[in-house]
Amino acid sequence: MRWKTGILTVGIVGVVGLLAAMGTSYVGDRYAGEKHLAGPPATPELVARGAYLARLGDCAACHSIPGKPPYSGGLRMVTPIGAIYTTNITPDPTYGIGRFSLADFDRALRFGVANGHTLYPAMPFTSFYNTTPEDVAALYAYFQQGVPAAVVSNRPSDIPFPLSMRWPLTYWRWLFAPKPTPFQPLAAADAEVARGAYFVEGLGHCGECHTPRAVTMQLKATTPKDGSAYLSGAVIESYFAPSLRNGGTGTLGDWSVEELAQFLKSGASSKGIAFGSMSDVIIHSTQYMSDADALAAATYLKSIRNDDAGKAGPFLYDPAVHTALKNGDASKPGALAYLDNCAACHRPDGLGYERVFPRLAGNGVVQAGDPISLISIILNGASTPRTKGAPAQFAMPSFATRLSDQDVTDLVNFIRSSWGNHASSTTARDVARVRKATRPNG
Amino acid sequence: MVKVPSIDRRTLLLGAAPMATAVISGLAGCSPRSGDAAPAYSPTFFSADEWAFVRTAVSRLIPSEGPGPGGIEAGVPEFIDRQMEMPYGHGAYFYMAGPFLTDVPPTLGYQLRYNPREIYRLGIAAANDEARKAQGKTFAELPADAQDGFLQGMEKNAIQFATVPAPVFFSQLLANTKEGYFADPLYGGNRGMAAWKWIGFPGARADFTDWIDQAGRAYPYGPVAISGARG
Amino acid sequence: MAERRKRVDAVIIGYGWAGAIMAKTLTDAGLSVVALERGPARDTSPDFEYPRIVDELKYGVRGDLWQPLAKETVTVRHGVNDVAAPYRKYGSFVLGNGVGGAGVHWNGQLWRASPEDLRLRSHIEERYGKSAIPHDMTIQDYPVTFEELEPHFDHFEKVCAVSGIAGNLRGAIRPGGNPFEGPRSDEFPTPPLPPIEVARLFERATAELGYKAFPVPSANSSIPYTNPYGVRLGPCNLCGFCERFGCFLYSKASPQTSILPILVDRPNLEVRTGAYVTKILRDSSGKIATGALYIDDSGAEVEQPADLVILSAFQMHNVRLLLLSGIGTPYDPATSEGLVGKNYAYQMVAQTAAYFSEDVEINPFIGAGAAGQRTIDEFNSDHFDHSGLGFIGGSQIYAGATGGRPIDQMMLPPDVPHWGAGWKAGIRKHYRHSAPLGTMGTVMSYRDRYLSLDPTYKDAHGLPLLRITFDWHDNEYKMAAYSASKMEEIVRVMKPEKHATILMRPGMPYDVRIYQSTHTTGGAIIGSNPTNSVINRYSQSWDVSNLFICGASAFPQNIGYNPTGLLAALAYFSAAKIGDSYLKSPGPLVPA
């Protein structure tokens, strides 16, 4: 029977193909990276440098959880096919990376391969790829000598077989991960800009949140050369990590280098205050940047120009709304909701209170193309980061129970169209969607 | 092409969730968001007779006649009934240990052994007893003038109660009545913020940034309640 | 048998303003510190969040932030031969509880003392002669001067972002400020908020009468500001929910807004809430404190050993704990022996309500505890010639309510009935057109005004309550009447349609039913030697040299101002000496 032969042939070809693919993945992962790397001796200075770099890379954000020893892993990360758990990267020989050579460490960090298989790109090797050999060695020294070994086992993922097979990740890595080459500054580049680029494109892994992803989940751009998608903003959970480019509203166009550096170190500048996941980044990572590194990162970010940079003018404050409120006119839709819920902190003039309550007038987050951050914050509240340089922490309460979807809609539209803000409207349906996503229990 | 699992970074917030500080407000649906006409209320603490007394007394203490909301439409009786079921009604806010001295000067404050619930139980019973003795009717059955006179009598101790002194009961009632009239609507009174509107109090707005340097200019906005409802 | 915890360098009893100041300075010095607070942990978020905090019934009337009287209260009697009755319901004063204590729900009026206030007996005798001080008036000098405290006043004002105008800047009298204040080394950290309407009218009236009105110094930041600890504070918007409430804007200075943010992550500080201290423990000699005994949330007894004990549990509880612990000798008014409990004093207040015509817009709900108010100091302390008046002391006279909360702050002229149709019409007619002026005056200390343990009434743990023996004396009645007459003079110039004054007159005893002030003072007073005081100039106990007692319990008599500034300055002064000298060589800092 021909059709039986046909099925048999297809089946054999399929199985052989599958085995070949799996085999290729196996070999590819086994031989990724360097076989052997020589590293400098682990002096206290090198370990300290590694500790600093670990802060810049914010390894603790994923590899440390409250109640457990530092870097012993265990953070649950949800994927559509099941949850994965971050690993123990303390020097414990059984459960951690105690048996990793420098080459093994480099392979994991920059190539995304460890223990013979490709890592889920939750580990941002797609950003760490550019780490220089000296810095890799320092990080290695820190994680081997500077972090106490923790006997904490790694929790296997909740992903069921066959979805738990890892070999497809090899192909993803080959297709989409940037080539793991250590950072080389452009010949003409300013040294400070280069330093900032190294950090922002690399250990800082800013693009992992601030650059949009393709449908196949890789970042659409990893350097400015890749085009205007780079750091142009992306939706993460129910926030819009804003554009870090320079242009019109919704970007860093209005920010100065100093303000940006201050923001990295303290979580606040007169232009805006961190919220959501960025608060954690400030608290655990960027507040520890040296002043020079913070300025370098800021200088680099300010050097990324849109083609149309300069065409949009600076933000122009418009006092009309404030004048109306001051004179008893709250007829604009959303105005009374603003007075009832927001004005005490963000002030009727929309200018907030410097580095305490963020200004809303001209605020890049408020004016982003996607209003989701504003909606999320109104519904769920927010808390500014507490840092060594700015120890006071200010919290905005949640207004989810006080405001209906329509109230929030009116409020968002009021804020995005007042005081010189000119951003698009939202709808009650959008608000309802965010409410459901962020407050499933109401 | 195999779809790579997309990572939901929501879980990054597990450890140090900044949103965790945004505690869900304990409003617990205590009051309707609009301040419109409320459904008929059935008391939990007061008996039917006591309820009649309270409603009648409230209607005299803050009458409905004339401009401005009366205590009845403001929902004051409901407020009082609800307060009796709260720790306050049970005396939880007061030092209620004995001995209870009976001959200290009034300037040393309340010294009776009765919590607010007991004051109402005893006071209403005593008031109705006295009303029946003097005028053959319960307080609620008296004509309005007589009710006013009776209340004044209690206030001035011209009417003697055997258990809780009449002025003590009267001042409890009057205090709770004014509380019920003016408290945030979430407690069952001040329906529709009518009392706030009557006097021009902005309620829970608590923001006068623009009015700091406009002293002397009448504040123009109406009230808002803790729930966000507007008057 | 009490569970014994690991010994620490210092234990702090009571985590309000004084406790936070001590926690900061002791942990700065590297000590391991445990702070014990009987009440709950509290912070702006979530405890004072908008909109829940602006609930007049819950916080303004029921007092949800205050010490629960059901668990512990005080007893009060007027005279030494009376029986004291429990303070069963809140009235005259409110007692703090929880982290931040009363520093959370105070008004933020942040004053210094006048220089002569700190050497009151000497000053009065010098100016008016010894006979000006009645025999039974037990006022005395502080063993520390205004000049010594000045840097600490200044520092605390900066920590609290106080808004005001300096009246005496390094000896130069400046317009707009208080011409009677002691010389300041620096201007106020932030400028004052504009006057609320009644304060504006007051400014005009006092100017006409030749007085110098100035802004009440207000611990409410008026501009974006970072305090010396790197902490930023929020803006005051005159929300009208100040005293009795926590501030939702991070503006009213409290330990939470001003000091605790830098203490939160200190590894050498542990804060234990729900820790009800019942005793300060001492060794067998009785001269050295060994720690504190407390009852935790589960009801278990716990001992916290420490080398240094700071008692900062508020004026009342400081004295009660000394008595419960048997430290020092309890004061006996019959024999004048003993010092613990001696010289209890309070605040003498009066009020004139001004009822304006309907075209005067008062907006009573626009107000704050201090910001926006204006005051004059001409008739306070010894700023005026008392010759022939028959009293000493005086009051500030100020204009401005702290808010217009309708349950508690409704003011109606005496001809408006208390209920009925007339009341309903009256509240509409008067609410937006009425405002108070007030006097806040000195209270001297007397032989027969003191604190002791009650013989009958107990707290929830079965320990004796503190008993207050207090009533007004002639001096205070006369002083109040004089201040009130000056206040009425000002009110008349403001031209209300009517006004009504509430004033304590002879024959009217101290009334615990009406709120007057929470400025209770004395009982563990400061002085130059062990025969006249419980603590020395460094707030160190004469009896137990490793015990320091911080709070208004130190005041030998009360000043005509909110006591917080002075008690904080004394705490900083003490902390500096502990850091400089005591820690290097523990022992008595002042020869007895």
mmCIF file of N, CA and C in Angstrom, chain A residues 62 66 75-81 120 172 215 217 237 239 276-277 280 322 325-330 336-337 339-340 343-344 347-348 380-381 383 398 401-402 407 437 439, chain B residues 1-16 18-19 21-22 24-25 27 33 204-207 209-211 213-214 217 220-221 224-228 230:
data_model
loop_
_atom_site.group_PDB
_atom_site.id
_atom_site.type_symbol
_atom_site.label_atom_id
_atom_site.label_comp_id
_atom_site.label_asym_id
_atom_site.label_seq_id
_atom_site.Cartn_x
_atom_site.Cartn_y
_atom_site.Cartn_z
ATOM 1 N N CYS A 62 17.336 38.658 39.751
ATOM 2 C CA CYS A 62 16.758 37.356 39.433
ATOM 3 C C CYS A 62 17.320 36.237 40.289
ATOM 4 N N PRO A 66 14.024 37.044 48.628
ATOM 5 C CA PRO A 66 13.975 37.303 50.066
ATOM 6 C C PRO A 66 13.876 36.006 50.854
ATOM 7 N N LEU A 75 13.918 32.393 42.026
ATOM 8 C CA LEU A 75 12.869 33.317 41.591
ATOM 9 C C LEU A 75 12.020 32.650 40.525
ATOM 10 N N ARG A 76 10.748 32.706 40.726
ATOM 11 C CA ARG A 76 9.815 32.072 39.799
ATOM 12 C C ARG A 76 9.521 33.031 38.662
ATOM 13 N N MET A 77 9.736 32.550 37.448
ATOM 14 C CA MET A 77 9.452 33.389 36.295
ATOM 15 C C MET A 77 8.435 32.655 35.429
ATOM 16 N N VAL A 78 7.338 33.328 35.149
ATOM 17 C CA VAL A 78 6.224 32.667 34.467
ATOM 18 C C VAL A 78 6.398 32.751 32.959
ATOM 19 N N THR A 79 6.247 31.629 32.288
ATOM 20 C CA THR A 79 6.222 31.623 30.826
ATOM 21 C C THR A 79 4.899 30.996 30.400
ATOM 22 N N PRO A 80 4.505 31.183 29.143
ATOM 23 C CA PRO A 80 3.230 30.587 28.713
ATOM 24 C C PRO A 80 3.213 29.072 28.791
ATOM 25 N N ILE A 81 4.395 28.435 28.832
ATOM 26 C CA ILE A 81 4.378 26.972 28.877
ATOM 27 C C ILE A 81 4.672 26.453 30.277
ATOM 28 N N TYR A 120 17.239 29.562 28.928
ATOM 29 C CA TYR A 120 16.112 30.381 28.520
ATOM 30 C C TYR A 120 16.575 31.834 28.484
ATOM 31 N N TRP A 172 17.070 29.067 18.490
ATOM 32 C CA TRP A 172 16.720 30.460 18.776
ATOM 33 C C TRP A 172 17.976 31.263 19.002
ATOM 34 N N VAL A 215 7.923 38.979 17.123
ATOM 35 C CA VAL A 215 6.997 37.914 17.518
ATOM 36 C C VAL A 215 7.765 36.684 17.993
ATOM 37 N N MET A 217 10.234 36.838 19.818
ATOM 38 C CA MET A 217 10.689 37.192 21.157
ATOM 39 C C MET A 217 12.089 37.777 21.233
ATOM 40 N N GLU A 237 4.880 43.579 31.409
ATOM 41 C CA GLU A 237 3.745 43.370 32.306
ATOM 42 C C GLU A 237 2.707 44.406 31.926
ATOM 43 N N TYR A 239 3.138 47.746 32.269
ATOM 44 C CA TYR A 239 3.743 49.059 32.199
ATOM 45 C C TYR A 239 4.365 49.223 30.827
ATOM 46 N N GLY A 276 7.333 51.013 39.235
ATOM 47 C CA GLY A 276 7.298 49.653 38.708
ATOM 48 C C GLY A 276 8.634 48.947 38.862
ATOM 49 N N SER A 277 8.973 48.111 37.887
ATOM 50 C CA SER A 277 10.221 47.350 37.968
ATOM 51 C C SER A 277 11.441 48.241 38.010
ATOM 52 N N ASP A 280 12.952 48.837 41.385
ATOM 53 C CA ASP A 280 13.847 47.774 41.864
ATOM 54 C C ASP A 280 15.219 47.901 41.238
ATOM 55 N N HIS A 322 -4.692 74.981 34.707
ATOM 56 C CA HIS A 322 -4.497 75.394 36.094
ATOM 57 C C HIS A 322 -5.300 76.646 36.404
ATOM 58 N N LEU A 325 -8.879 75.701 37.014
ATOM 59 C CA LEU A 325 -9.101 75.047 38.304
ATOM 60 C C LEU A 325 -9.019 76.043 39.439
ATOM 61 N N LYS A 326 -8.085 76.973 39.299
ATOM 62 C CA LYS A 326 -7.883 77.970 40.336
ATOM 63 C C LYS A 326 -9.081 78.905 40.460
ATOM 64 N N ASN A 327 -9.820 78.997 39.368
ATOM 65 C CA ASN A 327 -10.964 79.899 39.366
ATOM 66 C C ASN A 327 -12.291 79.186 39.522
ATOM 67 N N GLY A 328 -12.241 77.937 39.963
ATOM 68 C CA GLY A 328 -13.471 77.229 40.263
ATOM 69 C C GLY A 328 -14.086 76.555 39.058
ATOM 70 N N ASP A 329 -13.345 76.477 37.956
ATOM 71 C CA ASP A 329 -13.893 75.848 36.763
ATOM 72 C C ASP A 329 -13.283 74.457 36.610
ATOM 73 N N ALA A 330 -14.067 73.432 36.964
ATOM 74 C CA ALA A 330 -13.598 72.052 36.797
ATOM 75 C C ALA A 330 -14.476 71.355 35.788
ATOM 76 N N LEU A 336 -12.510 67.251 37.809
ATOM 77 C CA LEU A 336 -12.914 67.076 39.201
ATOM 78 C C LEU A 336 -12.312 65.798 39.767
ATOM 79 N N ALA A 337 -12.226 64.780 38.936
ATOM 80 C CA ALA A 337 -11.551 63.558 39.390
ATOM 81 C C ALA A 337 -10.098 63.861 39.724
ATOM 82 N N LEU A 339 -8.941 66.768 40.804
ATOM 83 C CA LEU A 339 -8.928 67.494 42.073
ATOM 84 C C LEU A 339 -9.179 66.561 43.242
ATOM 85 N N ASP A 340 -10.058 65.603 43.042
ATOM 86 C CA ASP A 340 -10.417 64.709 44.144
ATOM 87 C C ASP A 340 -9.319 63.716 44.471
ATOM 88 N N ALA A 343 -4.663 65.997 42.789
ATOM 89 C CA ALA A 343 -4.099 67.342 42.879
ATOM 90 C C ALA A 343 -3.299 67.575 44.144
ATOM 91 N N ALA A 344 -3.645 66.887 45.225
ATOM 92 C CA ALA A 344 -2.931 67.128 46.479
ATOM 93 C C ALA A 344 -1.440 66.876 46.303
ATOM 94 N N ARG A 347 -0.448 68.327 42.219
ATOM 95 C CA ARG A 347 -0.739 69.754 42.212
ATOM 96 C C ARG A 347 -1.630 70.156 41.044
ATOM 97 N N PRO A 348 -2.463 71.141 41.285
ATOM 98 C CA PRO A 348 -3.372 71.566 40.216
ATOM 99 C C PRO A 348 -2.621 72.097 39.000
ATOM 100 N N ASN A 380 -3.056 50.844 40.550
ATOM 101 C CA ASN A 380 -2.313 50.029 41.507
ATOM 102 C C ASN A 380 -1.409 50.801 42.441
ATOM 103 N N GLY A 381 -1.259 52.084 42.211
ATOM 104 C CA GLY A 381 -0.360 52.861 43.045
ATOM 105 C C GLY A 381 1.077 52.660 42.615
ATOM 106 N N SER A 383 5.443 53.262 44.258
ATOM 107 C CA SER A 383 6.291 53.613 45.389
ATOM 108 C C SER A 383 7.638 54.026 44.850
ATOM 109 N N SER A 398 -3.278 53.088 45.745
ATOM 110 C CA SER A 398 -4.072 52.557 44.646
ATOM 111 C C SER A 398 -5.424 53.249 44.624
ATOM 112 N N THR A 401 -10.261 51.038 43.858
ATOM 113 C CA THR A 401 -11.588 50.920 44.465
ATOM 114 C C THR A 401 -12.317 52.249 44.462
ATOM 115 N N ARG A 402 -11.582 53.322 44.323
ATOM 116 C CA ARG A 402 -12.227 54.630 44.370
ATOM 117 C C ARG A 402 -12.735 55.069 43.006
ATOM 118 N N ASP A 407 -14.125 56.504 35.218
ATOM 119 C CA ASP A 407 -13.432 57.556 35.965
ATOM 120 C C ASP A 407 -11.964 57.584 35.573
ATOM 121 N N ALA A 437 -5.943 42.535 34.166
ATOM 122 C CA ALA A 437 -4.613 41.910 34.125
ATOM 123 C C ALA A 437 -3.842 42.127 35.411
ATOM 124 N N ARG A 439 -5.204 43.229 38.465
ATOM 125 C CA ARG A 439 -5.948 43.019 39.699
ATOM 126 C C ARG A 439 -6.970 41.919 39.467
ATOM 127 N N MET B 1 8.575 26.624 12.915
ATOM 128 C CA MET B 1 9.351 27.422 13.874
ATOM 129 C C MET B 1 8.732 27.259 15.255
ATOM 130 N N VAL B 2 9.531 26.851 16.163
ATOM 131 C CA VAL B 2 9.007 26.671 17.524
ATOM 132 C C VAL B 2 8.959 28.017 18.230
ATOM 133 N N LYS B 3 7.854 28.209 18.840
ATOM 134 C CA LYS B 3 7.716 29.485 19.550
ATOM 135 C C LYS B 3 8.464 29.409 20.881
ATOM 136 N N VAL B 4 9.362 30.321 21.073
ATOM 137 C CA VAL B 4 10.105 30.357 22.345
ATOM 138 C C VAL B 4 9.185 30.900 23.435
ATOM 139 N N PRO B 5 9.211 30.300 24.573
ATOM 140 C CA PRO B 5 8.336 30.820 25.634
ATOM 141 C C PRO B 5 8.604 32.300 25.904
ATOM 142 N N SER B 6 7.559 33.059 25.996
ATOM 143 C CA SER B 6 7.739 34.477 26.305
ATOM 144 C C SER B 6 7.826 34.632 27.807
ATOM 145 N N ILE B 7 8.664 35.471 28.194
ATOM 146 C CA ILE B 7 8.910 35.638 29.621
ATOM 147 C C ILE B 7 8.007 36.737 30.180
ATOM 148 N N ASP B 8 7.312 36.413 31.185
ATOM 149 C CA ASP B 8 6.479 37.418 31.836
ATOM 150 C C ASP B 8 7.242 37.954 33.040
ATOM 151 N N ARG B 9 7.724 39.148 32.923
ATOM 152 C CA ARG B 9 8.549 39.692 33.999
ATOM 153 C C ARG B 9 7.742 40.160 35.203
ATOM 154 N N ARG B 10 6.442 39.914 35.178
ATOM 155 C CA ARG B 10 5.646 40.272 36.354
ATOM 156 C C ARG B 10 6.251 39.690 37.605
ATOM 157 N N THR B 11 6.770 38.487 37.448
ATOM 158 C CA THR B 11 7.293 37.809 38.623
ATOM 159 C C THR B 11 8.572 38.443 39.142
ATOM 160 N N LEU B 12 9.148 39.336 38.365
ATOM 161 C CA LEU B 12 10.301 40.058 38.902
ATOM 162 C C LEU B 12 9.916 40.864 40.123
ATOM 163 N N LEU B 13 8.640 41.137 40.251
ATOM 164 C CA LEU B 13 8.204 41.965 41.358
ATOM 165 C C LEU B 13 7.999 41.150 42.620
ATOM 166 N N LEU B 14 8.183 39.851 42.544
ATOM 167 C CA LEU B 14 7.851 39.013 43.693
ATOM 168 C C LEU B 14 8.557 39.446 44.955
ATOM 169 N N GLY B 15 9.823 39.808 44.799
ATOM 170 C CA GLY B 15 10.578 40.091 46.004
ATOM 171 C C GLY B 15 10.311 41.464 46.572
ATOM 172 N N ALA B 16 10.371 42.436 45.726
ATOM 173 C CA ALA B 16 10.321 43.807 46.242
ATOM 174 C C ALA B 16 9.250 44.582 45.533
ATOM 175 N N PRO B 18 6.993 47.028 44.381
ATOM 176 C CA PRO B 18 6.637 48.395 44.759
ATOM 177 C C PRO B 18 5.137 48.584 44.857
ATOM 178 N N MET B 19 4.398 47.798 44.096
ATOM 179 C CA MET B 19 2.951 47.962 44.158
ATOM 180 C C MET B 19 2.389 47.405 45.447
ATOM 181 N N THR B 21 3.028 48.237 48.251
ATOM 182 C CA THR B 21 2.729 49.277 49.223
ATOM 183 C C THR B 21 1.383 49.926 48.947
ATOM 184 N N ALA B 22 0.859 49.709 47.775
ATOM 185 C CA ALA B 22 -0.449 50.297 47.469
ATOM 186 C C ALA B 22 -1.511 49.362 48.008
ATOM 187 N N ILE B 24 -4.823 47.791 49.165
ATOM 188 C CA ILE B 24 -6.184 47.974 48.697
ATOM 189 C C ILE B 24 -6.964 48.646 49.808
ATOM 190 N N SER B 25 -7.565 49.740 49.476
ATOM 191 C CA SER B 25 -8.257 50.546 50.456
ATOM 192 C C SER B 25 -9.324 49.740 51.168
ATOM 193 N N LEU B 27 -12.152 50.116 51.971
ATOM 194 C CA LEU B 27 -13.483 50.708 51.881
ATOM 195 C C LEU B 27 -14.549 49.627 51.966
ATOM 196 N N ARG B 33 -21.622 54.310 46.136
ATOM 197 C CA ARG B 33 -20.786 55.362 45.597
ATOM 198 C C ARG B 33 -21.587 56.595 45.250
ATOM 199 N N ALA B 204 -13.878 65.033 52.084
ATOM 200 C CA ALA B 204 -12.570 64.380 52.080
ATOM 201 C C ALA B 204 -11.643 64.950 51.014
ATOM 202 N N ARG B 205 -11.933 66.124 50.520
ATOM 203 C CA ARG B 205 -11.077 66.644 49.434
ATOM 204 C C ARG B 205 -9.649 66.857 49.920
ATOM 205 N N ALA B 206 -9.508 67.518 51.052
ATOM 206 C CA ALA B 206 -8.186 67.642 51.691
ATOM 207 C C ALA B 206 -7.099 68.126 50.744
ATOM 208 N N ASP B 207 -7.452 69.052 49.872
ATOM 209 C CA ASP B 207 -6.413 69.676 49.036
ATOM 210 C C ASP B 207 -6.812 71.107 48.758
ATOM 211 N N THR B 209 -4.359 73.471 47.750
ATOM 212 C CA THR B 209 -3.139 74.049 47.188
ATOM 213 C C THR B 209 -3.395 75.396 46.520
ATOM 214 N N ASP B 210 -4.425 75.443 45.689
ATOM 215 C CA ASP B 210 -4.691 76.664 44.930
ATOM 216 C C ASP B 210 -5.303 77.762 45.777
ATOM 217 N N TRP B 211 -5.690 77.438 46.990
ATOM 218 C CA TRP B 211 -6.438 78.394 47.802
ATOM 219 C C TRP B 211 -5.583 78.999 48.902
ATOM 220 N N ASP B 213 -3.105 80.936 48.512
ATOM 221 C CA ASP B 213 -2.880 82.376 48.293
ATOM 222 C C ASP B 213 -4.105 83.061 47.710
ATOM 223 N N GLN B 214 -5.287 82.482 47.987
ATOM 224 C CA GLN B 214 -6.519 83.159 47.575
ATOM 225 C C GLN B 214 -7.415 83.354 48.791
ATOM 226 N N ARG B 217 -11.399 84.342 49.312
ATOM 227 C CA ARG B 217 -12.235 83.984 48.170
ATOM 228 C C ARG B 217 -12.976 82.694 48.516
ATOM 229 N N PRO B 220 -14.937 77.137 45.890
ATOM 230 C CA PRO B 220 -16.081 76.890 45.018
ATOM 231 C C PRO B 220 -16.534 75.442 44.849
ATOM 232 N N TYR B 221 -15.722 74.477 45.240
ATOM 233 C CA TYR B 221 -16.053 73.106 44.866
ATOM 234 C C TYR B 221 -16.879 72.400 45.931
ATOM 235 N N VAL B 224 -16.492 65.769 48.379
ATOM 236 C CA VAL B 224 -16.225 64.411 47.901
ATOM 237 C C VAL B 224 -16.125 63.540 49.152
ATOM 238 N N ALA B 225 -16.572 62.292 49.041
ATOM 239 C CA ALA B 225 -16.499 61.371 50.177
ATOM 240 C C ALA B 225 -15.251 60.507 50.057
ATOM 241 N N ILE B 226 -14.929 59.801 51.124
ATOM 242 C CA ILE B 226 -13.783 58.904 51.094
ATOM 243 C C ILE B 226 -13.928 57.904 49.949
ATOM 244 N N SER B 227 -15.153 57.466 49.661
ATOM 245 C CA SER B 227 -15.363 56.494 48.591
ATOM 246 C C SER B 227 -15.102 57.078 47.214
ATOM 247 N N GLY B 228 -15.020 58.403 47.118
ATOM 248 C CA GLY B 228 -14.864 59.037 45.818
ATOM 249 C C GLY B 228 -16.155 59.599 45.281
ATOM 250 N N ARG B 230 -19.251 61.970 44.755
ATOM 251 C CA ARG B 230 -19.290 63.432 44.830
ATOM 252 C C ARG B 230 -20.659 63.918 45.237
#
